[in-house]
PDB file of C-alpha atoms in Angstrom:
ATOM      1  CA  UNK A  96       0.000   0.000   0.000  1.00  0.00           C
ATOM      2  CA  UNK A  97       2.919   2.422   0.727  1.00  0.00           C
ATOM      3  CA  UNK A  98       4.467   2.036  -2.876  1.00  0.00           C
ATOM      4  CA  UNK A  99       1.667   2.851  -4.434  1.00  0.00           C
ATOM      5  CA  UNK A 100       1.016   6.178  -2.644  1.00  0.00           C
ATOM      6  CA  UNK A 101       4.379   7.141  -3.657  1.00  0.00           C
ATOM      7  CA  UNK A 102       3.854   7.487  -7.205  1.00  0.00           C
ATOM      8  CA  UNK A 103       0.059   9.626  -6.410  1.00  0.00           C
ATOM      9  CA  UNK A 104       2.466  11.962  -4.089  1.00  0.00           C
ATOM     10  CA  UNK A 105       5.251  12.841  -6.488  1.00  0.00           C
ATOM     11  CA  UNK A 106       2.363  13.483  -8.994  1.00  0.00           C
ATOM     12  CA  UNK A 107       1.002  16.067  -6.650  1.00  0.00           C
ATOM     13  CA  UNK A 108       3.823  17.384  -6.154  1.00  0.00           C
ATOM     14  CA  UNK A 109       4.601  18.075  -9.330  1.00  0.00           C
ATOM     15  CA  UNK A 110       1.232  19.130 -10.181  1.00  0.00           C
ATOM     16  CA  UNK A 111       1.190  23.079 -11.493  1.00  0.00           C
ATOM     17  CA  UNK A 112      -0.322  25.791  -9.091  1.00  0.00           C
ATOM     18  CA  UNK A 113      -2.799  28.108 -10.895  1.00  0.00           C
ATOM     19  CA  UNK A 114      -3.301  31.654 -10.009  1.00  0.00           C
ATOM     20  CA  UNK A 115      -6.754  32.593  -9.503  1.00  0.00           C
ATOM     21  CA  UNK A 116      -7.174  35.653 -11.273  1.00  0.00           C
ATOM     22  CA  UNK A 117     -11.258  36.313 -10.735  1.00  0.00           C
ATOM     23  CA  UNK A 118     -12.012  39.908  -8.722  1.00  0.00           C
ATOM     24  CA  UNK A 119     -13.115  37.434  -6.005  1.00  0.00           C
ATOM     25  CA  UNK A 120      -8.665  37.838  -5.435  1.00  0.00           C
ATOM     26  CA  UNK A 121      -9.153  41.378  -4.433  1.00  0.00           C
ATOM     27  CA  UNK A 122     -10.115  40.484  -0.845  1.00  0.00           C
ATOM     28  CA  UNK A 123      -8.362  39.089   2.113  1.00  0.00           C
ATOM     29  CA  UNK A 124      -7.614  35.478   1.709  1.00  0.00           C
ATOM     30  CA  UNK A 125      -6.661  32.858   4.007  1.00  0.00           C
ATOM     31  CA  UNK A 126      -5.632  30.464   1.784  1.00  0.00           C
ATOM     32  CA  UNK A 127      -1.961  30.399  -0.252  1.00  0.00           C
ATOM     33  CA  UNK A 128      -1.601  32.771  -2.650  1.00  0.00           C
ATOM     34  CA  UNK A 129       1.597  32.150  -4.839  1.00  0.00           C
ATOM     35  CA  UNK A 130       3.676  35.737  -5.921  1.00  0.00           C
ATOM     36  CA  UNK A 131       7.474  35.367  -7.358  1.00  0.00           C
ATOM     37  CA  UNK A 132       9.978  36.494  -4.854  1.00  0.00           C
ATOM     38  CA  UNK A 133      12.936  38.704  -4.771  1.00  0.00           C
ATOM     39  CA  UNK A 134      15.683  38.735  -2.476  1.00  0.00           C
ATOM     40  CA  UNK A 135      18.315  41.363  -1.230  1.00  0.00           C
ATOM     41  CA  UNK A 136      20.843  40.381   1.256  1.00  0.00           C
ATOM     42  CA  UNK A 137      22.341  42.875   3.558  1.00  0.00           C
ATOM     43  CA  UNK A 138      24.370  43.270   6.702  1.00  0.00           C
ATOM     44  CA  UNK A 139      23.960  45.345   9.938  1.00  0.00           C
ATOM     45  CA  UNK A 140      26.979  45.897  11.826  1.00  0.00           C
ATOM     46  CA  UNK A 141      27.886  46.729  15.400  1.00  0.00           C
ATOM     47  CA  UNK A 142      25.391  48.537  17.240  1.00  0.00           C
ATOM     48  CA  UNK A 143      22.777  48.405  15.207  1.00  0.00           C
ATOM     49  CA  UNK A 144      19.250  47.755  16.700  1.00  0.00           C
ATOM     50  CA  UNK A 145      18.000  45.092  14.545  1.00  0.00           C
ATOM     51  CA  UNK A 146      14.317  45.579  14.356  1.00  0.00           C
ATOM     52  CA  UNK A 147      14.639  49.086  13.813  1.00  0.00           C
ATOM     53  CA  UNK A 148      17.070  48.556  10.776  1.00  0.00           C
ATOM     54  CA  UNK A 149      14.236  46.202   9.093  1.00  0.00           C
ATOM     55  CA  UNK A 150      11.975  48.553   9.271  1.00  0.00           C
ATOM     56  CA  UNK A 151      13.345  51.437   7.766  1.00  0.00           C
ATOM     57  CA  UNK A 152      14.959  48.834   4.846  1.00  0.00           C
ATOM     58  CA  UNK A 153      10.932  48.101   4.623  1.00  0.00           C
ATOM     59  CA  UNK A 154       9.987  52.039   4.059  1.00  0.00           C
ATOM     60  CA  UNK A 155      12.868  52.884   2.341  1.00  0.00           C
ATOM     61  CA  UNK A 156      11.844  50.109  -0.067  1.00  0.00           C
ATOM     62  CA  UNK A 157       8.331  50.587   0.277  1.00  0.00           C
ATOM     63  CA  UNK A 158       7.854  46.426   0.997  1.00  0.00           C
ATOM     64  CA  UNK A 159       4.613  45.500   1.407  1.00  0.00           C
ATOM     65  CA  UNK A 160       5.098  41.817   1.460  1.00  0.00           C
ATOM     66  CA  UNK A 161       8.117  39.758   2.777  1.00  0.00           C
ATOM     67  CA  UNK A 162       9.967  37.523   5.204  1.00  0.00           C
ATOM     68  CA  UNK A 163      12.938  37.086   6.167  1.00  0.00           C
ATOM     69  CA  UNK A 164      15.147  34.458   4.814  1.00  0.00           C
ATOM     70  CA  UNK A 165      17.965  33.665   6.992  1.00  0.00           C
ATOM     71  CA  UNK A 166      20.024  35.704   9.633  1.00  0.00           C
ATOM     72  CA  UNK A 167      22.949  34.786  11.175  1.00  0.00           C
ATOM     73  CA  UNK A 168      24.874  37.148  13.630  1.00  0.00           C
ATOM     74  CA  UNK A 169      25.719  38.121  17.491  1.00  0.00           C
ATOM     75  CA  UNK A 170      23.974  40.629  20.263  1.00  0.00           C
ATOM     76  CA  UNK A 171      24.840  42.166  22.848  1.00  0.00           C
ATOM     77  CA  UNK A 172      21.389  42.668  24.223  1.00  0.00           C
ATOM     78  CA  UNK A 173      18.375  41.166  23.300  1.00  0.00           C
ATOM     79  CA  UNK A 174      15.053  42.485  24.054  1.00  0.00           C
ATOM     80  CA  UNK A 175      12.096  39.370  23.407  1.00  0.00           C
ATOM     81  CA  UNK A 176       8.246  39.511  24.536  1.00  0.00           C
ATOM     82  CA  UNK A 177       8.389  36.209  25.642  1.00  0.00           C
ATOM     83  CA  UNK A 178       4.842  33.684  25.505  1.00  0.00           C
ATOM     84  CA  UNK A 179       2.120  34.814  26.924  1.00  0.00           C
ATOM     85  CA  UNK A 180       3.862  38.109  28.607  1.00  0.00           C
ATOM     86  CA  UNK A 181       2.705  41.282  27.863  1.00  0.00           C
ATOM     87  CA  UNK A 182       5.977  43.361  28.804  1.00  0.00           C
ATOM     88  CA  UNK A 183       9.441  43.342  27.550  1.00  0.00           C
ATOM     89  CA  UNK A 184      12.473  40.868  29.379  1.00  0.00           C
ATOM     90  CA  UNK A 185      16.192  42.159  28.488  1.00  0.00           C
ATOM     91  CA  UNK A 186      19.154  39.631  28.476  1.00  0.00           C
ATOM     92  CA  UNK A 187      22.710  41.097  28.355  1.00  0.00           C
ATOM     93  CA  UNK A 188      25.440  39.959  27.074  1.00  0.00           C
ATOM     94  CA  UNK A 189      27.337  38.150  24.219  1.00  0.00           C
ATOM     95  CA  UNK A 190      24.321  36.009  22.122  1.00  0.00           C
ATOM     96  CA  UNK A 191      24.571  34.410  18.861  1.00  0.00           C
ATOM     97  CA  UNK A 192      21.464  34.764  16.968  1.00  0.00           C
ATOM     98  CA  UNK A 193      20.461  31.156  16.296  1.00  0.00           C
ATOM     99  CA  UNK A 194      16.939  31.786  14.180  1.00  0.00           C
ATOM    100  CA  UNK A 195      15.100  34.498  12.876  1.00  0.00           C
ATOM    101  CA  UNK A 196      11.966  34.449  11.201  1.00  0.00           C
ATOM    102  CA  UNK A 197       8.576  36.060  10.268  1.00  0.00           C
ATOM    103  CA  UNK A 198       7.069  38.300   7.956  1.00  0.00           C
ATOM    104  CA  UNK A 199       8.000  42.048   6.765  1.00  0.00           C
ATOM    105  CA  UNK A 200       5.775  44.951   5.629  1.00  0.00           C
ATOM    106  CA  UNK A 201       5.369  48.062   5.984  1.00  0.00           C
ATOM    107  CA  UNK A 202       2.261  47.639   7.079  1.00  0.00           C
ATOM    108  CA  UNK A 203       3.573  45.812  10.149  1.00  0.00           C
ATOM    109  CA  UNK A 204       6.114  43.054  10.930  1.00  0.00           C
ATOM    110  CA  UNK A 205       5.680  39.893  12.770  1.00  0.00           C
ATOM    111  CA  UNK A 206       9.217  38.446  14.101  1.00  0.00           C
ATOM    112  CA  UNK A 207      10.418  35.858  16.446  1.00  0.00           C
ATOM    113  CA  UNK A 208      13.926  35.839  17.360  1.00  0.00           C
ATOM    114  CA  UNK A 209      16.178  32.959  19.506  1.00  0.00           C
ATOM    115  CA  UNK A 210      19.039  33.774  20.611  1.00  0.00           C
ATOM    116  CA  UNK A 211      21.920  31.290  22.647  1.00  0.00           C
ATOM    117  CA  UNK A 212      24.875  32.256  25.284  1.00  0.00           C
ATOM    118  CA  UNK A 213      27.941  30.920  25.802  1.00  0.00           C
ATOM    119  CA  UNK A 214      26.428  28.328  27.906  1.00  0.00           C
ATOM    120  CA  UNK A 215      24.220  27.251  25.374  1.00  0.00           C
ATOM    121  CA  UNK A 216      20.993  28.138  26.491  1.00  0.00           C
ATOM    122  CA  UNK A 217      18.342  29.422  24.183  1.00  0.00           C
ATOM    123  CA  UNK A 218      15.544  31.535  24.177  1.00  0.00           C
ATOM    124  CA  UNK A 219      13.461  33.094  21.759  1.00  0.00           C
ATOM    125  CA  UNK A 220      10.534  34.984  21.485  1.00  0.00           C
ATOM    126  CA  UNK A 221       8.792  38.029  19.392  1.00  0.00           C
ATOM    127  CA  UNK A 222      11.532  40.863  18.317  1.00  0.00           C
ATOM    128  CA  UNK A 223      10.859  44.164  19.496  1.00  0.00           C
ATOM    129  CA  UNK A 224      12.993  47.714  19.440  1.00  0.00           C
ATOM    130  CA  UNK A 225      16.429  46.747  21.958  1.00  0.00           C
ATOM    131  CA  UNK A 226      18.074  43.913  20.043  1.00  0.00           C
ATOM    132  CA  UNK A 227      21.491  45.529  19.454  1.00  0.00           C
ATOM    133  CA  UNK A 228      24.005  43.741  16.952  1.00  0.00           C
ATOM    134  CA  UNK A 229      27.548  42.661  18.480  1.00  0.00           C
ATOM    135  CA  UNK A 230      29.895  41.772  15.558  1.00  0.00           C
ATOM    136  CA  UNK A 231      27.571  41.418  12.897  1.00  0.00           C
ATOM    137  CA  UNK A 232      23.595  40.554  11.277  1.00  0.00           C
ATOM    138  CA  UNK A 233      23.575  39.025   7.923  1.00  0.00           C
ATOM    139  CA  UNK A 234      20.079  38.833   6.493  1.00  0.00           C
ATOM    140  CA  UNK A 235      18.147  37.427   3.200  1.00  0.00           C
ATOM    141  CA  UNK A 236      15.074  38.781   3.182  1.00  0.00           C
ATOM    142  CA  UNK A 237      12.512  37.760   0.405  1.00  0.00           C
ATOM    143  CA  UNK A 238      10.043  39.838  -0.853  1.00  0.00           C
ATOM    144  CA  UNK A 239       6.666  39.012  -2.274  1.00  0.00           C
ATOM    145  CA  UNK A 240       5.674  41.324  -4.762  1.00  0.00           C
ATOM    146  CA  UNK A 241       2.442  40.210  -6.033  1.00  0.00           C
ATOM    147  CA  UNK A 242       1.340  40.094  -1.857  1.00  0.00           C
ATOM    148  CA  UNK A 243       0.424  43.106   0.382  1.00  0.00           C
ATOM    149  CA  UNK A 244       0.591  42.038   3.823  1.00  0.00           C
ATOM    150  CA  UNK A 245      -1.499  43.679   6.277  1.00  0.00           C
ATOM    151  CA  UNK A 246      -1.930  43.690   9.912  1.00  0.00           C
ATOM    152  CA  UNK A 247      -6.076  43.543  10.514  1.00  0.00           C
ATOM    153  CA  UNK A 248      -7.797  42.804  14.170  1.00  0.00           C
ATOM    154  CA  UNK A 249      -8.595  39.512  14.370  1.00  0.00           C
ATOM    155  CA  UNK A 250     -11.953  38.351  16.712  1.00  0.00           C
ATOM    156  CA  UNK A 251     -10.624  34.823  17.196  1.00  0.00           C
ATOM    157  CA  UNK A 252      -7.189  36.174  18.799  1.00  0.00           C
ATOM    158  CA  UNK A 253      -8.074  39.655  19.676  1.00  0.00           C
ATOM    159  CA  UNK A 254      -4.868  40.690  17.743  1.00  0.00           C
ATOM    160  CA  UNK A 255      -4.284  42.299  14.917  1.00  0.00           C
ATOM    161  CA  UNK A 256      -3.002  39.443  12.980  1.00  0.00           C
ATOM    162  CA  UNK A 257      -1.830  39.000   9.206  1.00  0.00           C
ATOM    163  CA  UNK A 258      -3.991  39.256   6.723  1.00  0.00           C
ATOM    164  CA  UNK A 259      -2.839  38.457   2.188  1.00  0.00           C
ATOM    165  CA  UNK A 260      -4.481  40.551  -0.028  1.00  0.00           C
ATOM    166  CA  UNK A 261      -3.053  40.735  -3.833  1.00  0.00           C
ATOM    167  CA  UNK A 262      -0.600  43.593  -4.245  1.00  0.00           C
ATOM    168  CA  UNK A 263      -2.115  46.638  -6.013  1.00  0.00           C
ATOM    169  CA  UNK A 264      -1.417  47.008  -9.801  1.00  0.00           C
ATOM    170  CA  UNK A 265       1.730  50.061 -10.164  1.00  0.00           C
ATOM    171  CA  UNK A 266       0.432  52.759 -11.114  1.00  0.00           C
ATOM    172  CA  UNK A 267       1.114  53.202 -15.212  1.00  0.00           C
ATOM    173  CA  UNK A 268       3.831  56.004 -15.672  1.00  0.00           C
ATOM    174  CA  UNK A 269       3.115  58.818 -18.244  1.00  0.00           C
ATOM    175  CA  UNK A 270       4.155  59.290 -21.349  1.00  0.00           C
TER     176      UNK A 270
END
């Protein structure tokens, strides 16, 4: 029975995704929507507050859409909202920045950072404004340009949570 669901799952797999394309696109959606991504890669450097620097690369850029890659780097301080806390806890000292993810606009971001010591232990929790680079932060970000992120309250969660709507059509230049 396994060998022959092996052959149904690589056809899957391989299996085009469509764009929808109908007006029905222009709302919210909470399924996948596909969009072709471009990358930059940069590099903060000592000092550097790290959440602060990705969001002025988001206005600067005008990104309404994108997550971050990969990151790799060291802190001196980290700043986290840890799970289920509503204030900020500082940790001082030399960290290595073992994972950072979440999604970028300029709309509003939604990070989570872990950080280790020299001990080894780890924590992690949602980046805000305080997480100051040590030797160095080098980032991928990808950005989604067919998406436009948005941060919308959410009944369910009482957050303002993420919410995909298609990215606007650029405006024609003219001639």
């Amino acid at each position: 029975m396994r060998f022959l669901l092996l052959p149904l799952l690589l056809a899957l797999a391989a299996a085009p995704v469509v764009a929808q394309t109908s007006a029905v696109m222009s709302a919210p959606s909470d399924s996948a929507i596909p969009s072709p991504m471009r990358t930059y890669a940069l590099r903060l450097k000592p000092g550097q507050d790290v959440r602060q620097q990705l969001n002025a690369f988001m206005v600067l850029h005008q990104i309404r859409a994108g997550a971050v890659v990969t990151c790799v780097g060291s802190l001196t301080q980290a700043t986290l909202r840890l799970a289920n806390q509503e204030g900020p806890t500082v940790y001082r000292g030399h960290f290595e920045i073992v994972s950072l993810v979440g999604t970028l606009s300029v709309n509003g971001s939604h990070l989570h950072l872990a950080v280790s010591d020299s001990t080894g232990r780890t924590v992690g929790g949602h980046l805000l404004d305080g997480n100051l680079v040590y030797t160095t932060a080098e980032l991928v970000l990808g950005v989604l340009e067919e998406l436009d992120f948005r941060r919308e309250p959410d009944p369910a969660s009482g957050y303002r949570e993420l919410t995909i709507y298609p990215a606007a059509p650029a405006p024609k230049r003219p001639k």
